Amino acid sequence: MLRSVERRRVPGSQVDPRVAGLRSAVARLRRQLAAHPAEFRDRNVAEEELAALADLAAGDHPDIPRLRRSLLLVAGAIGSVSALGPGVRELREAVDLFGPAPRG
């Protein structure tokens, strides 16, 4: 659930806290994936989509449908790697702060 506190900007700051949280979650998962020793079939997909998410998070107003698409691709690529599960969950929570997924 999106709390009003999470939507407010910090006085004197130009960065939306949701964007800052997204940047943090993407960077953390990228580090975790880079440090993960096992190779798996869709690792390249995960790395490419995390790079795309980092690019999206670099702006002030990320494209929300693109965020959600990349999140799904990352989750699908990493899904079976339980050690990376908490990082994927954190990323999902960061994307969810931008609003609910469209229905339909």
Tab-separated table of N, CA, C and O in Angstrom:
chain	number	residue	atom	x	y	z
A	1	MET	N	0.841	-1.175	0.000
A	1	MET	CA	0.000	0.000	0.000
A	1	MET	C	0.886	1.238	0.000
A	1	MET	O	1.865	1.308	0.705
A	2	LEU	N	0.521	2.210	-0.758
A	2	LEU	CA	1.296	3.429	-0.891
A	2	LEU	C	0.915	4.391	0.216
A	2	LEU	O	-0.226	4.772	0.360
A	3	ARG	N	1.868	4.762	1.017
A	3	ARG	CA	1.608	5.721	2.094
A	3	ARG	C	1.947	7.113	1.612
A	3	ARG	O	2.850	7.313	0.825
A	4	SER	N	1.228	8.102	2.126
A	4	SER	CA	1.442	9.479	1.671
A	4	SER	C	2.851	9.961	1.969
A	4	SER	O	3.403	10.758	1.237
A	5	VAL	N	3.455	9.467	3.023
A	5	VAL	CA	4.820	9.860	3.358
A	5	VAL	C	5.778	9.470	2.238
A	5	VAL	O	6.710	10.189	1.927
A	6	GLU	N	5.530	8.332	1.601
A	6	GLU	CA	6.416	7.859	0.552
A	6	GLU	C	6.294	8.692	-0.718
A	6	GLU	O	7.150	8.663	-1.559
A	7	ARG	N	5.228	9.435	-0.858
A	7	ARG	CA	5.023	10.252	-2.046
A	7	ARG	C	5.639	11.636	-1.914
A	7	ARG	O	5.843	12.302	-2.902
A	8	ARG	N	5.888	12.073	-0.702
A	8	ARG	CA	6.393	13.427	-0.496
A	8	ARG	C	7.874	13.516	-0.788
A	8	ARG	O	8.637	12.619	-0.485
A	9	ARG	N	8.260	14.649	-1.319
A	9	ARG	CA	9.680	14.918	-1.523
A	9	ARG	C	10.255	15.486	-0.236
A	9	ARG	O	9.578	16.169	0.504
A	10	VAL	N	11.497	15.209	-0.018
A	10	VAL	CA	12.189	15.758	1.134
A	10	VAL	C	12.459	17.235	0.847
A	10	VAL	O	12.915	17.574	-0.251
A	11	PRO	N	12.161	18.130	1.813
A	11	PRO	CA	12.418	19.556	1.567
A	11	PRO	C	13.866	19.786	1.144
A	11	PRO	O	14.798	19.242	1.728
A	12	GLY	N	14.034	20.565	0.091
A	12	GLY	CA	15.370	20.861	-0.418
A	12	GLY	C	15.915	19.785	-1.342
A	12	GLY	O	16.981	19.932	-1.909
A	13	SER	N	15.203	18.697	-1.486
A	13	SER	CA	15.643	17.607	-2.349
A	13	SER	C	14.845	17.629	-3.641
A	13	SER	O	13.669	17.925	-3.647
A	14	GLN	N	15.485	17.297	-4.730
A	14	GLN	CA	14.813	17.261	-6.020
A	14	GLN	C	14.462	15.843	-6.441
A	14	GLN	O	13.877	15.653	-7.484
A	15	VAL	N	14.826	14.855	-5.636
A	15	VAL	CA	14.620	13.466	-6.011
A	15	VAL	C	13.385	12.915	-5.306
A	15	VAL	O	13.271	12.972	-4.088
A	16	ASP	N	12.462	12.393	-6.093
A	16	ASP	CA	11.289	11.710	-5.554
A	16	ASP	C	11.791	10.508	-4.753
A	16	ASP	O	12.602	9.722	-5.246
A	17	PRO	N	11.328	10.323	-3.514
A	17	PRO	CA	11.805	9.196	-2.711
A	17	PRO	C	11.498	7.834	-3.336
A	17	PRO	O	12.230	6.872	-3.112
A	18	ARG	N	10.452	7.754	-4.153
A	18	ARG	CA	10.165	6.493	-4.849
A	18	ARG	C	11.267	6.193	-5.857
A	18	ARG	O	11.692	5.038	-5.997
A	19	VAL	N	11.736	7.220	-6.551
A	19	VAL	CA	12.813	7.048	-7.525
A	19	VAL	C	14.101	6.662	-6.801
A	19	VAL	O	14.826	5.770	-7.244
A	20	ALA	N	14.378	7.309	-5.681
A	20	ALA	CA	15.575	6.973	-4.898
A	20	ALA	C	15.509	5.523	-4.424
A	20	ALA	O	16.512	4.794	-4.475
A	21	GLY	N	14.336	5.085	-3.975
A	21	GLY	CA	14.172	3.696	-3.546
A	21	GLY	C	14.349	2.718	-4.686
A	21	GLY	O	14.942	1.647	-4.519
A	22	LEU	N	13.841	3.086	-5.859
A	22	LEU	CA	14.006	2.246	-7.040
A	22	LEU	C	15.480	2.127	-7.414
A	22	LEU	O	15.978	1.032	-7.678
A	23	ARG	N	16.168	3.245	-7.414
A	23	ARG	CA	17.610	3.231	-7.726
A	23	ARG	C	18.360	2.321	-6.769
A	23	ARG	O	19.219	1.538	-7.180
A	24	SER	N	18.042	2.427	-5.504
A	24	SER	CA	18.700	1.618	-4.481
A	24	SER	C	18.420	0.128	-4.685
A	24	SER	O	19.329	-0.700	-4.624
A	25	ALA	N	17.158	-0.215	-4.935
A	25	ALA	CA	16.789	-1.618	-5.127
A	25	ALA	C	17.455	-2.206	-6.364
A	25	ALA	O	17.952	-3.341	-6.338
A	26	VAL	N	17.495	-1.437	-7.444
A	26	VAL	CA	18.136	-1.914	-8.679
A	26	VAL	C	19.631	-2.117	-8.452
A	26	VAL	O	20.191	-3.156	-8.808
A	27	ALA	N	20.277	-1.146	-7.841
A	27	ALA	CA	21.730	-1.249	-7.598
A	27	ALA	C	22.049	-2.445	-6.698
A	27	ALA	O	23.000	-3.183	-6.975
A	28	ARG	N	21.241	-2.638	-5.670
A	28	ARG	CA	21.491	-3.751	-4.746
A	28	ARG	C	21.340	-5.092	-5.464
A	28	ARG	O	22.187	-5.978	-5.323
A	29	LEU	N	20.275	-5.249	-6.253
A	29	LEU	CA	20.073	-6.517	-6.953
A	29	LEU	C	21.147	-6.736	-8.014
A	29	LEU	O	21.609	-7.873	-8.203
A	30	ARG	N	21.589	-5.683	-8.662
A	30	ARG	CA	22.686	-5.837	-9.634
A	30	ARG	C	23.958	-6.329	-8.951
A	30	ARG	O	24.658	-7.201	-9.480
A	31	ARG	N	24.250	-5.787	-7.780
A	31	ARG	CA	25.434	-6.242	-7.027
A	31	ARG	C	25.280	-7.698	-6.596
A	31	ARG	O	26.229	-8.491	-6.700
A	32	GLN	N	24.091	-8.052	-6.115
A	32	GLN	CA	23.851	-9.429	-5.681
A	32	GLN	C	23.985	-10.407	-6.845
A	32	GLN	O	24.577	-11.477	-6.691
A	33	LEU	N	23.451	-10.032	-7.985
A	33	LEU	CA	23.549	-10.890	-9.165
A	33	LEU	C	25.001	-11.018	-9.623
A	33	LEU	O	25.458	-12.117	-9.950
A	34	ALA	N	25.732	-9.935	-9.615
A	34	ALA	CA	27.140	-9.984	-10.017
A	34	ALA	C	27.964	-10.870	-9.086
A	34	ALA	O	28.887	-11.557	-9.528
A	35	ALA	N	27.610	-10.878	-7.814
A	35	ALA	CA	28.355	-11.679	-6.835
A	35	ALA	C	27.895	-13.135	-6.787
A	35	ALA	O	28.595	-13.979	-6.228
A	36	HIS	N	26.759	-13.430	-7.389
A	36	HIS	CA	26.233	-14.803	-7.348
A	36	HIS	C	27.093	-15.697	-8.242
A	36	HIS	O	27.244	-15.427	-9.438
A	37	PRO	N	27.652	-16.758	-7.667
A	37	PRO	CA	28.626	-17.559	-8.419
A	37	PRO	C	28.029	-18.469	-9.490
A	37	PRO	O	28.709	-18.785	-10.461
A	38	ALA	N	26.801	-18.872	-9.332
A	38	ALA	CA	26.225	-19.843	-10.265
A	38	ALA	C	25.790	-19.178	-11.567
A	38	ALA	O	25.262	-18.071	-11.568
A	39	GLU	N	26.028	-19.884	-12.648
A	39	GLU	CA	25.503	-19.450	-13.943
A	39	GLU	C	24.138	-20.098	-14.120
A	39	GLU	O	23.909	-21.217	-13.673
A	40	PHE	N	23.223	-19.397	-14.739
A	40	PHE	CA	21.923	-19.955	-15.067
A	40	PHE	C	21.512	-19.413	-16.419
A	40	PHE	O	22.026	-18.388	-16.881
A	41	ARG	N	20.608	-20.101	-17.054
A	41	ARG	CA	20.288	-19.855	-18.455
A	41	ARG	C	19.905	-18.408	-18.765
A	41	ARG	O	20.329	-17.859	-19.771
A	42	ASP	N	19.102	-17.789	-17.923
A	42	ASP	CA	18.596	-16.447	-18.216
A	42	ASP	C	19.338	-15.333	-17.485
A	42	ASP	O	18.826	-14.230	-17.344
A	43	ARG	N	20.540	-15.608	-17.061
A	43	ARG	CA	21.308	-14.590	-16.343
A	43	ARG	C	21.501	-13.329	-17.186
A	43	ARG	O	21.378	-12.215	-16.690
A	44	ASN	N	21.802	-13.500	-18.464
A	44	ASN	CA	21.997	-12.341	-19.345
A	44	ASN	C	20.733	-11.497	-19.460
A	44	ASN	O	20.807	-10.271	-19.502
A	45	VAL	N	19.583	-12.154	-19.502
A	45	VAL	CA	18.315	-11.425	-19.557
A	45	VAL	C	18.165	-10.575	-18.297
A	45	VAL	O	17.818	-9.392	-18.366
A	46	ALA	N	18.443	-11.174	-17.141
A	46	ALA	CA	18.336	-10.446	-15.875
A	46	ALA	C	19.286	-9.255	-15.852
A	46	ALA	O	18.901	-8.147	-15.448
A	47	GLU	N	20.517	-9.461	-16.286
A	47	GLU	CA	21.500	-8.375	-16.292
A	47	GLU	C	21.078	-7.242	-17.226
A	47	GLU	O	21.192	-6.065	-16.868
A	48	GLU	N	20.568	-7.591	-18.411
A	48	GLU	CA	20.140	-6.575	-19.371
A	48	GLU	C	18.942	-5.783	-18.849
A	48	GLU	O	18.887	-4.554	-18.983
A	49	GLU	N	17.984	-6.468	-18.239
A	49	GLU	CA	16.798	-5.774	-17.726
A	49	GLU	C	17.128	-4.938	-16.496
A	49	GLU	O	16.545	-3.868	-16.301
A	50	LEU	N	18.060	-5.388	-15.682
A	50	LEU	CA	18.484	-4.563	-14.542
A	50	LEU	C	19.198	-3.311	-15.045
A	50	LEU	O	19.031	-2.228	-14.466
A	51	ALA	N	19.957	-3.434	-16.125
A	51	ALA	CA	20.589	-2.253	-16.721
A	51	ALA	C	19.516	-1.301	-17.265
A	51	ALA	O	19.625	-0.080	-17.097
A	52	ALA	N	18.481	-1.858	-17.887
A	52	ALA	CA	17.384	-1.027	-18.384
A	52	ALA	C	16.660	-0.338	-17.233
A	52	ALA	O	16.316	0.847	-17.319
A	53	LEU	N	16.452	-1.061	-16.131
A	53	LEU	CA	15.821	-0.460	-14.956
A	53	LEU	C	16.682	0.655	-14.377
A	53	LEU	O	16.160	1.686	-13.944
A	54	ALA	N	17.986	0.460	-14.367
A	54	ALA	CA	18.888	1.500	-13.873
A	54	ALA	C	18.773	2.749	-14.742
A	54	ALA	O	18.749	3.871	-14.225
A	55	ASP	N	18.673	2.563	-16.058
A	55	ASP	CA	18.496	3.704	-16.964
A	55	ASP	C	17.168	4.414	-16.696
A	55	ASP	O	17.106	5.644	-16.670
A	56	LEU	N	16.102	3.632	-16.502
A	56	LEU	CA	14.798	4.224	-16.207
A	56	LEU	C	14.825	4.995	-14.891
A	56	LEU	O	14.241	6.073	-14.771
A	57	ALA	N	15.508	4.439	-13.900
A	57	ALA	CA	15.578	5.070	-12.579
A	57	ALA	C	16.468	6.304	-12.582
A	57	ALA	O	16.394	7.121	-11.660
A	58	ALA	N	17.277	6.462	-13.609
A	58	ALA	CA	18.151	7.633	-13.684
A	58	ALA	C	17.354	8.914	-13.920
A	58	ALA	O	17.808	9.998	-13.567
A	59	GLY	N	16.173	8.791	-14.496
A	59	GLY	CA	15.320	9.953	-14.724
A	59	GLY	C	14.436	10.225	-13.521
A	59	GLY	O	14.322	9.414	-12.600
A	60	ASP	N	13.796	11.373	-13.533
A	60	ASP	CA	12.914	11.746	-12.422
A	60	ASP	C	11.538	11.111	-12.514
A	60	ASP	O	10.854	10.969	-11.511
A	61	HIS	N	11.100	10.765	-13.728
A	61	HIS	CA	9.757	10.227	-13.934
A	61	HIS	C	9.847	8.984	-14.814
A	61	HIS	O	9.610	9.050	-16.019
A	62	PRO	N	10.171	7.830	-14.216
A	62	PRO	CA	10.328	6.619	-15.024
A	62	PRO	C	9.011	6.194	-15.676
A	62	PRO	O	7.928	6.450	-15.157
A	63	ASP	N	9.127	5.547	-16.805
A	63	ASP	CA	7.996	5.009	-17.555
A	63	ASP	C	7.470	3.786	-16.793
A	63	ASP	O	8.107	2.731	-16.780
A	64	ILE	N	6.313	3.927	-16.168
A	64	ILE	CA	5.797	2.892	-15.267
A	64	ILE	C	5.489	1.588	-16.002
A	64	ILE	O	5.879	0.518	-15.510
A	65	PRO	N	4.837	1.592	-17.156
A	65	PRO	CA	4.642	0.308	-17.852
A	65	PRO	C	5.967	-0.388	-18.182
A	65	PRO	O	6.077	-1.610	-18.075
A	66	ARG	N	6.976	0.373	-18.542
A	66	ARG	CA	8.300	-0.211	-18.832
A	66	ARG	C	8.936	-0.754	-17.556
A	66	ARG	O	9.575	-1.803	-17.568
A	67	LEU	N	8.754	-0.051	-16.421
A	67	LEU	CA	9.249	-0.565	-15.139
A	67	LEU	C	8.650	-1.932	-14.859
A	67	LEU	O	9.353	-2.874	-14.478
A	68	ARG	N	7.347	-2.034	-15.016
A	68	ARG	CA	6.648	-3.283	-14.719
A	68	ARG	C	7.069	-4.403	-15.667
A	68	ARG	O	7.245	-5.542	-15.251
A	69	ARG	N	7.269	-4.075	-16.931
A	69	ARG	CA	7.717	-5.083	-17.897
A	69	ARG	C	9.096	-5.604	-17.516
A	69	ARG	O	9.334	-6.810	-17.502
A	70	SER	N	9.996	-4.695	-17.190
A	70	SER	CA	11.344	-5.107	-16.801
A	70	SER	C	11.320	-5.919	-15.517
A	70	SER	O	12.060	-6.907	-15.383
A	71	LEU	N	10.486	-5.523	-14.570
A	71	LEU	CA	10.363	-6.281	-13.327
A	71	LEU	C	9.930	-7.717	-13.617
A	71	LEU	O	10.499	-8.668	-13.072
A	72	LEU	N	8.944	-7.892	-14.490
A	72	LEU	CA	8.487	-9.240	-14.838
A	72	LEU	C	9.593	-10.055	-15.497
A	72	LEU	O	9.752	-11.243	-15.209
A	73	LEU	N	10.351	-9.428	-16.376
A	73	LEU	CA	11.447	-10.138	-17.032
A	73	LEU	C	12.539	-10.531	-16.043
A	73	LEU	O	13.077	-11.642	-16.096
A	74	VAL	N	12.860	-9.626	-15.127
A	74	VAL	CA	13.870	-9.936	-14.102
A	74	VAL	C	13.376	-11.071	-13.219
A	74	VAL	O	14.099	-12.027	-12.948
A	75	ALA	N	12.133	-10.974	-12.762
A	75	ALA	CA	11.574	-12.012	-11.889
A	75	ALA	C	11.548	-13.358	-12.602
A	75	ALA	O	11.869	-14.394	-12.009
A	76	GLY	N	11.182	-13.353	-13.876
A	76	GLY	CA	11.166	-14.603	-14.631
A	76	GLY	C	12.553	-15.176	-14.840
A	76	GLY	O	12.747	-16.387	-14.782
A	77	ALA	N	13.522	-14.317	-15.051
A	77	ALA	CA	14.887	-14.777	-15.301
A	77	ALA	C	15.567	-15.278	-14.033
A	77	ALA	O	16.356	-16.217	-14.068
A	78	ILE	N	15.257	-14.654	-12.908
A	78	ILE	CA	15.911	-14.981	-11.640
A	78	ILE	C	15.057	-15.893	-10.768
A	78	ILE	O	15.532	-16.456	-9.802
A	79	GLY	N	13.810	-16.075	-11.146
A	79	GLY	CA	12.828	-16.751	-10.312
A	79	GLY	C	13.271	-17.988	-9.570
A	79	GLY	O	12.892	-18.201	-8.423
A	80	SER	N	14.081	-18.826	-10.179
A	80	SER	CA	14.467	-20.082	-9.534
A	80	SER	C	15.711	-19.954	-8.658
A	80	SER	O	16.119	-20.921	-8.034
A	81	VAL	N	16.306	-18.794	-8.585
A	81	VAL	CA	17.519	-18.593	-7.784
A	81	VAL	C	17.094	-18.023	-6.432
A	81	VAL	O	16.934	-16.815	-6.270
A	82	SER	N	16.905	-18.912	-5.464
A	82	SER	CA	16.346	-18.498	-4.173
A	82	SER	C	17.222	-17.481	-3.443
A	82	SER	O	16.710	-16.636	-2.710
A	83	ALA	N	18.520	-17.516	-3.649
A	83	ALA	CA	19.413	-16.571	-2.970
A	83	ALA	C	19.149	-15.132	-3.402
A	83	ALA	O	19.435	-14.199	-2.655
A	84	LEU	N	18.584	-14.950	-4.579
A	84	LEU	CA	18.309	-13.606	-5.090
A	84	LEU	C	16.865	-13.181	-4.847
A	84	LEU	O	16.478	-12.061	-5.175
A	85	GLY	N	16.072	-14.053	-4.259
A	85	GLY	CA	14.662	-13.773	-3.992
A	85	GLY	C	14.409	-12.497	-3.205
A	85	GLY	O	13.550	-11.696	-3.585
A	86	PRO	N	15.138	-12.271	-2.095
A	86	PRO	CA	14.898	-11.030	-1.345
A	86	PRO	C	15.172	-9.770	-2.174
A	86	PRO	O	14.451	-8.784	-2.052
A	87	GLY	N	16.167	-9.802	-3.028
A	87	GLY	CA	16.460	-8.651	-3.877
A	87	GLY	C	15.366	-8.410	-4.904
A	87	GLY	O	15.002	-7.268	-5.181
A	88	VAL	N	14.819	-9.490	-5.462
A	88	VAL	CA	13.716	-9.367	-6.418
A	88	VAL	C	12.479	-8.823	-5.703
A	88	VAL	O	11.778	-7.959	-6.227
A	89	ARG	N	12.239	-9.293	-4.487
A	89	ARG	CA	11.094	-8.811	-3.697
A	89	ARG	C	11.238	-7.310	-3.406
A	89	ARG	O	10.290	-6.539	-3.542
A	90	GLU	N	12.432	-6.876	-3.045
A	90	GLU	CA	12.682	-5.454	-2.788
A	90	GLU	C	12.455	-4.627	-4.057
A	90	GLU	O	11.867	-3.539	-4.003
A	91	LEU	N	12.892	-5.155	-5.187
A	91	LEU	CA	12.681	-4.464	-6.456
A	91	LEU	C	11.188	-4.349	-6.752
A	91	LEU	O	10.704	-3.290	-7.150
A	92	ARG	N	10.443	-5.424	-6.554
A	92	ARG	CA	8.994	-5.390	-6.783
A	92	ARG	C	8.329	-4.349	-5.892
A	92	ARG	O	7.476	-3.579	-6.334
A	93	GLU	N	8.734	-4.301	-4.634
A	93	GLU	CA	8.162	-3.323	-3.704
A	93	GLU	C	8.476	-1.890	-4.151
A	93	GLU	O	7.629	-1.005	-4.044
A	94	ALA	N	9.672	-1.676	-4.671
A	94	ALA	CA	10.047	-0.339	-5.155
A	94	ALA	C	9.215	0.052	-6.377
A	94	ALA	O	8.767	1.187	-6.489
A	95	VAL	N	8.990	-0.883	-7.282
A	95	VAL	CA	8.168	-0.608	-8.465
A	95	VAL	C	6.712	-0.382	-8.052
A	95	VAL	O	6.045	0.512	-8.577
A	96	ASP	N	6.229	-1.146	-7.084
A	96	ASP	CA	4.844	-1.008	-6.628
A	96	ASP	C	4.549	0.367	-6.034
A	96	ASP	O	3.400	0.804	-6.024
A	97	LEU	N	5.562	1.068	-5.552
A	97	LEU	CA	5.349	2.399	-4.999
A	97	LEU	C	4.881	3.405	-6.054
A	97	LEU	O	4.332	4.450	-5.721
A	98	PHE	N	5.073	3.074	-7.318
A	98	PHE	CA	4.645	3.956	-8.393
A	98	PHE	C	3.172	3.791	-8.740
A	98	PHE	O	2.655	4.472	-9.603
A	99	GLY	N	2.502	2.885	-8.059
A	99	GLY	CA	1.063	2.696	-8.261
A	99	GLY	C	0.758	1.263	-8.634
A	99	GLY	O	1.648	0.493	-8.999
A	100	PRO	N	-0.520	0.921	-8.535
A	100	PRO	CA	-0.909	-0.456	-8.842
A	100	PRO	C	-0.769	-0.762	-10.322
A	100	PRO	O	-0.816	0.131	-11.174
A	101	ALA	N	-0.601	-2.030	-10.598
A	101	ALA	CA	-0.535	-2.483	-11.985
A	101	ALA	C	-1.890	-2.277	-12.638
A	101	ALA	O	-2.918	-2.480	-11.994
A	102	PRO	N	-1.905	-1.855	-13.879
A	102	PRO	CA	-3.189	-1.671	-14.555
A	102	PRO	C	-3.909	-2.995	-14.716
A	102	PRO	O	-3.282	-4.028	-14.957
A	103	ARG	N	-5.208	-2.968	-14.577
A	103	ARG	CA	-6.024	-4.182	-14.754
A	103	ARG	C	-6.550	-4.209	-16.172
A	103	ARG	O	-6.856	-3.188	-16.755
A	104	GLY	N	-6.673	-5.422	-16.683
A	104	GLY	CA	-7.310	-5.500	-17.984
A	104	GLY	C	-6.582	-6.275	-18.935
A	104	GLY	O	-6.072	-6.720	-19.660
